[in-house]
Each structure stands twice: as C-alpha cells, then as structure tokens.
PDB file of C-alpha atoms in Angstrom:
ATOM      1  CA  UNK V   1     154.121 107.125  51.942  1.00  0.00           C
ATOM      2  CA  UNK V   2     153.085 104.101  49.954  1.00  0.00           C
ATOM      3  CA  UNK V   3     150.775 104.468  46.960  1.00  0.00           C
ATOM      4  CA  UNK V   4     147.423 102.795  46.540  1.00  0.00           C
ATOM      5  CA  UNK V   5     145.729 103.247  43.184  1.00  0.00           C
ATOM      6  CA  UNK V   6     141.995 102.769  42.826  1.00  0.00           C
ATOM      7  CA  UNK V   7     140.278 102.563  39.462  1.00  0.00           C
ATOM      8  CA  UNK V   8     137.980 103.853  38.108  1.00  0.00           C
ATOM      9  CA  UNK V   9     137.543 107.122  39.940  1.00  0.00           C
ATOM     10  CA  UNK V  10     134.016 107.496  38.610  1.00  0.00           C
ATOM     11  CA  UNK V  11     131.647 105.027  37.021  1.00  0.00           C
ATOM     12  CA  UNK V  12     128.055 105.196  35.875  1.00  0.00           C
ATOM     13  CA  UNK V  13     126.239 101.958  35.197  1.00  0.00           C
ATOM     14  CA  UNK V  14     122.744 100.868  34.373  1.00  0.00           C
ATOM     15  CA  UNK V  15     120.557  99.241  36.974  1.00  0.00           C
ATOM     16  CA  UNK V  16     120.928  95.469  36.899  1.00  0.00           C
ATOM     17  CA  UNK V  17     124.469  95.416  35.564  1.00  0.00           C
ATOM     18  CA  UNK V  18     127.663  94.637  37.470  1.00  0.00           C
ATOM     19  CA  UNK V  19     130.635  96.905  37.961  1.00  0.00           C
ATOM     20  CA  UNK V  20     134.166  96.091  39.077  1.00  0.00           C
ATOM     21  CA  UNK V  21     136.423  98.400  41.061  1.00  0.00           C
ATOM     22  CA  UNK V  22     140.145  97.703  41.312  1.00  0.00           C
ATOM     23  CA  UNK V  23     142.509  98.534  44.137  1.00  0.00           C
ATOM     24  CA  UNK V  24     146.242  98.182  43.585  1.00  0.00           C
ATOM     25  CA  UNK V  25     149.200  98.671  45.883  1.00  0.00           C
ATOM     26  CA  UNK V  26     151.893 100.083  43.623  1.00  0.00           C
ATOM     27  CA  UNK V  27     155.047  99.857  45.699  1.00  0.00           C
ATOM     28  CA  UNK V  28     154.391  97.376  48.463  1.00  0.00           C
ATOM     29  CA  UNK V  29     152.828  93.997  49.045  1.00  0.00           C
ATOM     30  CA  UNK V  30     149.401  94.366  50.562  1.00  0.00           C
ATOM     31  CA  UNK V  31     148.744  91.402  52.801  1.00  0.00           C
ATOM     32  CA  UNK V  32     145.472  92.962  53.924  1.00  0.00           C
ATOM     33  CA  UNK V  33     143.049  95.170  52.043  1.00  0.00           C
ATOM     34  CA  UNK V  34     139.875  96.841  53.197  1.00  0.00           C
ATOM     35  CA  UNK V  35     136.816  98.110  51.370  1.00  0.00           C
ATOM     36  CA  UNK V  36     134.747 100.983  52.715  1.00  0.00           C
ATOM     37  CA  UNK V  37     131.600 102.709  51.682  1.00  0.00           C
ATOM     38  CA  UNK V  38     131.049 106.366  52.415  1.00  0.00           C
ATOM     39  CA  UNK V  39     127.782 108.271  52.161  1.00  0.00           C
ATOM     40  CA  UNK V  40     127.826 112.057  51.674  1.00  0.00           C
ATOM     41  CA  UNK V  41     129.122 113.901  54.717  1.00  0.00           C
ATOM     42  CA  UNK V  42     129.341 110.650  56.653  1.00  0.00           C
ATOM     43  CA  UNK V  43     132.122 108.529  58.007  1.00  0.00           C
ATOM     44  CA  UNK V  44     133.672 105.496  56.337  1.00  0.00           C
ATOM     45  CA  UNK V  45     131.771 102.286  56.845  1.00  0.00           C
ATOM     46  CA  UNK V  46     133.881  99.138  56.636  1.00  0.00           C
ATOM     47  CA  UNK V  47     132.367  96.607  54.271  1.00  0.00           C
ATOM     48  CA  UNK V  48     134.940  93.836  54.342  1.00  0.00           C
ATOM     49  CA  UNK V  49     138.513  92.839  55.088  1.00  0.00           C
ATOM     50  CA  UNK V  50     140.416  90.696  52.641  1.00  0.00           C
ATOM     51  CA  UNK V  51     143.663  88.812  52.988  1.00  0.00           C
ATOM     52  CA  UNK V  52     145.584  87.641  49.956  1.00  0.00           C
ATOM     53  CA  UNK V  53     144.554  84.186  48.878  1.00  0.00           C
ATOM     54  CA  UNK V  54     141.684  83.766  51.300  1.00  0.00           C
ATOM     55  CA  UNK V  55     138.002  84.654  51.437  1.00  0.00           C
ATOM     56  CA  UNK V  56     137.027  88.119  52.535  1.00  0.00           C
ATOM     57  CA  UNK V  57     135.549  88.726  55.967  1.00  0.00           C
ATOM     58  CA  UNK V  58     132.388  90.772  55.614  1.00  0.00           C
ATOM     59  CA  UNK V  59     130.992  93.125  58.219  1.00  0.00           C
ATOM     60  CA  UNK V  60     127.552  92.457  59.618  1.00  0.00           C
ATOM     61  CA  UNK V  61     124.820  93.605  57.287  1.00  0.00           C
ATOM     62  CA  UNK V  62     126.947  93.596  54.133  1.00  0.00           C
ATOM     63  CA  UNK V  63     125.647  91.232  51.466  1.00  0.00           C
ATOM     64  CA  UNK V  64     128.542  89.068  50.349  1.00  0.00           C
ATOM     65  CA  UNK V  65     126.702  87.940  47.223  1.00  0.00           C
ATOM     66  CA  UNK V  66     126.133  91.515  46.134  1.00  0.00           C
ATOM     67  CA  UNK V  67     129.584  92.845  46.964  1.00  0.00           C
ATOM     68  CA  UNK V  68     132.077  90.287  45.688  1.00  0.00           C
ATOM     69  CA  UNK V  69     135.620  90.823  46.887  1.00  0.00           C
ATOM     70  CA  UNK V  70     138.634  89.081  45.422  1.00  0.00           C
ATOM     71  CA  UNK V  71     142.188  89.479  46.693  1.00  0.00           C
ATOM     72  CA  UNK V  72     144.008  87.213  44.295  1.00  0.00           C
ATOM     73  CA  UNK V  73     147.472  88.727  44.585  1.00  0.00           C
ATOM     74  CA  UNK V  74     149.528  90.783  47.004  1.00  0.00           C
ATOM     75  CA  UNK V  75     149.009  93.888  44.909  1.00  0.00           C
ATOM     76  CA  UNK V  76     145.426  93.663  43.702  1.00  0.00           C
ATOM     77  CA  UNK V  77     141.980  93.450  45.240  1.00  0.00           C
ATOM     78  CA  UNK V  78     138.713  93.913  43.388  1.00  0.00           C
ATOM     79  CA  UNK V  79     135.219  94.784  44.503  1.00  0.00           C
ATOM     80  CA  UNK V  80     132.414  93.776  42.168  1.00  0.00           C
ATOM     81  CA  UNK V  81     128.994  95.233  42.759  1.00  0.00           C
ATOM     82  CA  UNK V  82     126.626  92.698  41.216  1.00  0.00           C
ATOM     83  CA  UNK V  83     123.186  93.505  39.851  1.00  0.00           C
ATOM     84  CA  UNK V  84     123.643  97.113  40.886  1.00  0.00           C
ATOM     85  CA  UNK V  85     120.648  99.216  41.877  1.00  0.00           C
ATOM     86  CA  UNK V  86     120.332 102.948  42.532  1.00  0.00           C
ATOM     87  CA  UNK V  87     120.636 102.384  46.296  1.00  0.00           C
ATOM     88  CA  UNK V  88     124.142 101.023  45.667  1.00  0.00           C
ATOM     89  CA  UNK V  89     125.203 104.447  44.433  1.00  0.00           C
ATOM     90  CA  UNK V  90     127.896 105.650  46.798  1.00  0.00           C
ATOM     91  CA  UNK V  91     131.571 106.448  47.237  1.00  0.00           C
ATOM     92  CA  UNK V  92     133.698 103.334  47.665  1.00  0.00           C
ATOM     93  CA  UNK V  93     137.210 103.512  49.121  1.00  0.00           C
ATOM     94  CA  UNK V  94     139.849 100.837  49.435  1.00  0.00           C
ATOM     95  CA  UNK V  95     142.860 100.760  51.701  1.00  0.00           C
ATOM     96  CA  UNK V  96     145.843  98.453  51.781  1.00  0.00           C
ATOM     97  CA  UNK V  97     148.573  97.579  54.205  1.00  0.00           C
ATOM     98  CA  UNK V  98     151.589  95.376  54.634  1.00  0.00           C
ATOM     99  CA  UNK V  99     151.751  93.181  57.697  1.00  0.00           C
ATOM    100  CA  UNK V 100     151.139  95.281  60.819  1.00  0.00           C
ATOM    101  CA  UNK V 101     152.023  98.609  59.251  1.00  0.00           C
ATOM    102  CA  UNK V 102     149.744 101.524  58.578  1.00  0.00           C
ATOM    103  CA  UNK V 103     147.010 101.501  55.985  1.00  0.00           C
ATOM    104  CA  UNK V 104     147.111 103.646  52.860  1.00  0.00           C
ATOM    105  CA  UNK V 105     144.017 104.671  50.988  1.00  0.00           C
ATOM    106  CA  UNK V 106     143.026 104.724  47.352  1.00  0.00           C
ATOM    107  CA  UNK V 107     141.484 107.787  45.771  1.00  0.00           C
ATOM    108  CA  UNK V 108     137.988 106.353  45.939  1.00  0.00           C
ATOM    109  CA  UNK V 109     135.379 105.485  43.321  1.00  0.00           C
ATOM    110  CA  UNK V 110     132.120 107.325  42.888  1.00  0.00           C
ATOM    111  CA  UNK V 111     129.530 104.832  41.670  1.00  0.00           C
ATOM    112  CA  UNK V 112     126.287 106.067  40.190  1.00  0.00           C
ATOM    113  CA  UNK V 113     123.636 103.545  39.225  1.00  0.00           C
ATOM    114  CA  UNK V 114     120.983 104.874  36.865  1.00  0.00           C
TER     115      UNK V 114
ATOM    116  CA  UNK D   1     133.853  96.325  70.413  1.00  0.00           C
ATOM    117  CA  UNK D   2     135.758  99.533  70.137  1.00  0.00           C
ATOM    118  CA  UNK D   3     134.016 102.840  69.559  1.00  0.00           C
ATOM    119  CA  UNK D   4     135.329 106.249  68.545  1.00  0.00           C
ATOM    120  CA  UNK D   5     133.419 109.434  69.308  1.00  0.00           C
ATOM    121  CA  UNK D   6     133.956 112.831  67.769  1.00  0.00           C
ATOM    122  CA  UNK D   7     131.584 115.215  69.492  1.00  0.00           C
ATOM    123  CA  UNK D   8     132.190 118.224  67.227  1.00  0.00           C
ATOM    124  CA  UNK D   9     130.425 117.802  63.860  1.00  0.00           C
ATOM    125  CA  UNK D  10     131.813 121.165  62.702  1.00  0.00           C
ATOM    126  CA  UNK D  11     134.531 123.549  63.784  1.00  0.00           C
ATOM    127  CA  UNK D  12     135.879 126.773  62.356  1.00  0.00           C
ATOM    128  CA  UNK D  13     139.121 128.614  62.844  1.00  0.00           C
ATOM    129  CA  UNK D  14     140.681 131.820  61.590  1.00  0.00           C
ATOM    130  CA  UNK D  15     143.706 131.492  59.392  1.00  0.00           C
ATOM    131  CA  UNK D  16     146.931 131.463  61.460  1.00  0.00           C
ATOM    132  CA  UNK D  17     145.029 130.599  64.640  1.00  0.00           C
ATOM    133  CA  UNK D  18     145.030 127.340  66.587  1.00  0.00           C
ATOM    134  CA  UNK D  19     142.184 124.849  66.769  1.00  0.00           C
ATOM    135  CA  UNK D  20     141.694 121.644  68.719  1.00  0.00           C
ATOM    136  CA  UNK D  21     139.548 118.751  67.530  1.00  0.00           C
ATOM    137  CA  UNK D  22     138.255 116.323  70.130  1.00  0.00           C
ATOM    138  CA  UNK D  23     138.144 112.541  70.049  1.00  0.00           C
ATOM    139  CA  UNK D  24     137.333 109.978  72.703  1.00  0.00           C
ATOM    140  CA  UNK D  25     137.354 106.239  72.342  1.00  0.00           C
ATOM    141  CA  UNK D  26     136.371 103.163  74.242  1.00  0.00           C
ATOM    142  CA  UNK D  27     138.347  99.934  74.329  1.00  0.00           C
ATOM    143  CA  UNK D  28     139.251  97.137  76.684  1.00  0.00           C
ATOM    144  CA  UNK D  29     142.602  96.608  74.982  1.00  0.00           C
ATOM    145  CA  UNK D  30     145.813  97.905  76.524  1.00  0.00           C
ATOM    146  CA  UNK D  31     147.786  98.277  73.327  1.00  0.00           C
ATOM    147  CA  UNK D  32     146.486  99.957  70.209  1.00  0.00           C
ATOM    148  CA  UNK D  33     147.065 102.711  67.684  1.00  0.00           C
ATOM    149  CA  UNK D  34     145.214 105.971  67.238  1.00  0.00           C
ATOM    150  CA  UNK D  35     145.156 108.037  64.082  1.00  0.00           C
ATOM    151  CA  UNK D  36     143.909 111.301  62.720  1.00  0.00           C
ATOM    152  CA  UNK D  37     143.034 111.289  59.028  1.00  0.00           C
ATOM    153  CA  UNK D  38     142.199 114.272  56.873  1.00  0.00           C
ATOM    154  CA  UNK D  39     139.742 114.056  53.989  1.00  0.00           C
ATOM    155  CA  UNK D  40     139.776 117.177  51.799  1.00  0.00           C
ATOM    156  CA  UNK D  41     137.132 117.848  49.130  1.00  0.00           C
ATOM    157  CA  UNK D  42     139.028 115.510  46.778  1.00  0.00           C
ATOM    158  CA  UNK D  43     137.990 112.760  49.253  1.00  0.00           C
ATOM    159  CA  UNK D  44     141.482 111.262  49.337  1.00  0.00           C
ATOM    160  CA  UNK D  45     142.148 110.042  52.870  1.00  0.00           C
ATOM    161  CA  UNK D  46     145.441 111.420  54.163  1.00  0.00           C
ATOM    162  CA  UNK D  47     147.135 110.303  57.356  1.00  0.00           C
ATOM    163  CA  UNK D  48     147.851 113.326  59.534  1.00  0.00           C
ATOM    164  CA  UNK D  49     149.314 111.780  62.648  1.00  0.00           C
ATOM    165  CA  UNK D  50     149.607 108.480  64.455  1.00  0.00           C
ATOM    166  CA  UNK D  51     149.987 107.626  68.144  1.00  0.00           C
ATOM    167  CA  UNK D  52     150.974 104.315  69.666  1.00  0.00           C
ATOM    168  CA  UNK D  53     149.231 103.708  72.960  1.00  0.00           C
ATOM    169  CA  UNK D  54     152.308 102.354  74.731  1.00  0.00           C
ATOM    170  CA  UNK D  55     154.198 105.575  74.021  1.00  0.00           C
ATOM    171  CA  UNK D  56     153.541 108.253  76.609  1.00  0.00           C
ATOM    172  CA  UNK D  57     155.011 111.006  74.506  1.00  0.00           C
ATOM    173  CA  UNK D  58     152.485 112.863  72.397  1.00  0.00           C
ATOM    174  CA  UNK D  59     153.048 112.584  68.647  1.00  0.00           C
ATOM    175  CA  UNK D  60     153.784 115.722  66.624  1.00  0.00           C
ATOM    176  CA  UNK D  61     154.041 116.343  62.903  1.00  0.00           C
ATOM    177  CA  UNK D  62     154.990 119.912  62.075  1.00  0.00           C
ATOM    178  CA  UNK D  63     151.903 122.038  62.854  1.00  0.00           C
ATOM    179  CA  UNK D  64     149.893 119.035  64.030  1.00  0.00           C
ATOM    180  CA  UNK D  65     150.137 117.610  67.512  1.00  0.00           C
ATOM    181  CA  UNK D  66     148.021 115.397  69.706  1.00  0.00           C
ATOM    182  CA  UNK D  67     147.093 115.363  73.358  1.00  0.00           C
ATOM    183  CA  UNK D  68     146.861 111.673  74.208  1.00  0.00           C
ATOM    184  CA  UNK D  69     145.353 110.927  77.596  1.00  0.00           C
ATOM    185  CA  UNK D  70     145.268 107.140  77.880  1.00  0.00           C
ATOM    186  CA  UNK D  71     143.486 106.931  81.216  1.00  0.00           C
ATOM    187  CA  UNK D  72     140.784 109.287  80.014  1.00  0.00           C
ATOM    188  CA  UNK D  73     140.700 107.601  76.577  1.00  0.00           C
ATOM    189  CA  UNK D  74     141.030 110.950  74.915  1.00  0.00           C
ATOM    190  CA  UNK D  75     142.971 111.792  71.755  1.00  0.00           C
ATOM    191  CA  UNK D  76     142.624 115.388  70.603  1.00  0.00           C
ATOM    192  CA  UNK D  77     144.299 116.975  67.590  1.00  0.00           C
ATOM    193  CA  UNK D  78     145.756 120.459  67.741  1.00  0.00           C
ATOM    194  CA  UNK D  79     146.389 122.340  64.525  1.00  0.00           C
ATOM    195  CA  UNK D  80     148.628 125.363  64.956  1.00  0.00           C
ATOM    196  CA  UNK D  81     148.988 128.257  62.532  1.00  0.00           C
ATOM    197  CA  UNK D  82     145.956 127.057  60.589  1.00  0.00           C
ATOM    198  CA  UNK D  83     146.149 127.351  56.827  1.00  0.00           C
ATOM    199  CA  UNK D  84     143.428 127.450  54.189  1.00  0.00           C
ATOM    200  CA  UNK D  85     144.598 124.052  52.990  1.00  0.00           C
ATOM    201  CA  UNK D  86     143.766 122.544  56.363  1.00  0.00           C
ATOM    202  CA  UNK D  87     140.060 122.854  55.591  1.00  0.00           C
ATOM    203  CA  UNK D  88     138.752 119.313  55.412  1.00  0.00           C
ATOM    204  CA  UNK D  89     136.863 116.600  57.222  1.00  0.00           C
ATOM    205  CA  UNK D  90     138.978 115.129  60.001  1.00  0.00           C
ATOM    206  CA  UNK D  91     138.467 111.588  61.207  1.00  0.00           C
ATOM    207  CA  UNK D  92     139.813 110.057  64.383  1.00  0.00           C
ATOM    208  CA  UNK D  93     140.448 106.319  64.096  1.00  0.00           C
ATOM    209  CA  UNK D  94     141.381 103.382  66.318  1.00  0.00           C
ATOM    210  CA  UNK D  95     143.210 100.195  65.457  1.00  0.00           C
ATOM    211  CA  UNK D  96     144.081  97.220  67.575  1.00  0.00           C
ATOM    212  CA  UNK D  97     147.748  96.387  68.063  1.00  0.00           C
ATOM    213  CA  UNK D  98     147.040  92.669  67.816  1.00  0.00           C
ATOM    214  CA  UNK D  99     148.272  91.050  64.625  1.00  0.00           C
ATOM    215  CA  UNK D 100     146.208  89.451  61.914  1.00  0.00           C
ATOM    216  CA  UNK D 101     143.533  90.204  59.339  1.00  0.00           C
ATOM    217  CA  UNK D 102     140.504  91.800  60.916  1.00  0.00           C
ATOM    218  CA  UNK D 103     142.524  93.141  63.856  1.00  0.00           C
ATOM    219  CA  UNK D 104     144.038  95.614  61.453  1.00  0.00           C
ATOM    220  CA  UNK D 105     140.737  97.265  60.627  1.00  0.00           C
ATOM    221  CA  UNK D 106     140.238 100.895  61.487  1.00  0.00           C
ATOM    222  CA  UNK D 107     137.279 102.077  63.538  1.00  0.00           C
ATOM    223  CA  UNK D 108     136.433 105.642  62.572  1.00  0.00           C
ATOM    224  CA  UNK D 109     134.638 108.424  64.377  1.00  0.00           C
ATOM    225  CA  UNK D 110     131.916 110.339  62.561  1.00  0.00           C
ATOM    226  CA  UNK D 111     134.247 113.150  61.630  1.00  0.00           C
ATOM    227  CA  UNK D 112     134.643 116.867  62.249  1.00  0.00           C
ATOM    228  CA  UNK D 113     134.304 119.294  59.366  1.00  0.00           C
ATOM    229  CA  UNK D 114     136.914 122.014  59.765  1.00  0.00           C
ATOM    230  CA  UNK D 115     136.460 125.364  58.055  1.00  0.00           C
ATOM    231  CA  UNK D 116     139.359 127.795  57.886  1.00  0.00           C
ATOM    232  CA  UNK D 117     138.358 131.414  57.503  1.00  0.00           C
ATOM    233  CA  UNK D 118     140.717 133.844  55.767  1.00  0.00           C
TER     234      UNK D 118
END
C-alpha cells in the first residue's frame, strides 16, 4: 500500500509554546488529508479534513485557532498546536488519500505538554 | 449522521482458533464502504479488509473474512487460525461512497481489543 510518513513520532514541549506535526504522502498525491486525535484505549476522533489548497473543515468542538491545519501541497499537510497546554497532550494521527481511494495512515505523533 | 457500533470492548482467542468480532452501523445511504482496521501496540493503523456495499460477495483476505449483512447493517470480522501477531485493537469503520472532501471521512467504532492466548 501507499506510504504516509508522519513526523515527529514523539515530541515534548513546554506549556504555552507551539508545536508542528507534519504528514507527508510519499508515493501518491493526497487530495484529501485527515487529522485525528486518539486518547488512550479510545477510538480515533476526527479533528479536521483538509483538501489541498483550501481551508480545512473542522469537526464540531475542535478549536480551529488552536489546531491550525495547512495543506499547501498534494504531498504535505501540517497540524500546528498553538499555545499548547497539558490537556492537549495526546496521540495525533494523520491519514491521506487520493481522490476516492482508500485512506492510509501515518505512524502517529505522541505529544506531551509539560 | 452515520454511526458505527462495536459491542465487544474486549475479546480473547486461543492461538490457532477462530474468533469473530462484531460491528453494526447505521446509515441512510445506499452505497458506502466498510473497513476493518487493526491497531497493534505500535499504534500504526493497518487496513485489514474492505467491503463495498454494492458487492454482495463477502470480502476475504487470507485468514480474514467478513460477514456483510446489508439489510441488517452488520459487518463482522472473522479471523481464522489466530496468530499471536493478530493481538491488537480492531476498529470497524464506515465511509460514504459519495465523492468529495468530507464525504471521504471515516467514522470509527469504539474498537475491540483482541488478545491471543498461546
């Protein structure tokens, strides 16, 4: 299957700082990318859907000013957690897909805010 | 809105035995896709099997097969000859067949944690 690379796999940041997570499709053009958040032993919660070159569509309850999503190219989407706080600590997963094909997932990023 | 229900938070199976994981869903759409994903301790999401709603034939992938009952909105996963490496969290997921952006999003069930006993 296609490869989606997510970086970094782990990050620790200080409260109040911002952190950027990258999601790259390595061998296909990702017209649509998704960002999920997953709490321990829970399911994946969709945060937002992004299409290349347009603004992301955020799910209800997700703060768009806190979780900035940019999908500037067909191979790269970024999630920036702004002014991070300990409650933002979580596992973040991206997935990417070409037009109307199946989605492939990145390895995930464990964010710890101290 | 579509919903996906996995009623078994945990299941266990003996190595080499067969286990079935349950999934039901609710939708008003006639065409859609259903998936089973596996998430091992590494937390990498791995696609196990996919079913297209317009296909009556149940999908199979080696030791993995599904029992798709469209009228009952049921989509169970059968794992035959279970192996230690099958131990993972399994998620059932739904996706609309309509094209475009948000229609491609996956709706996940809460997951079933499968333990394989040697």
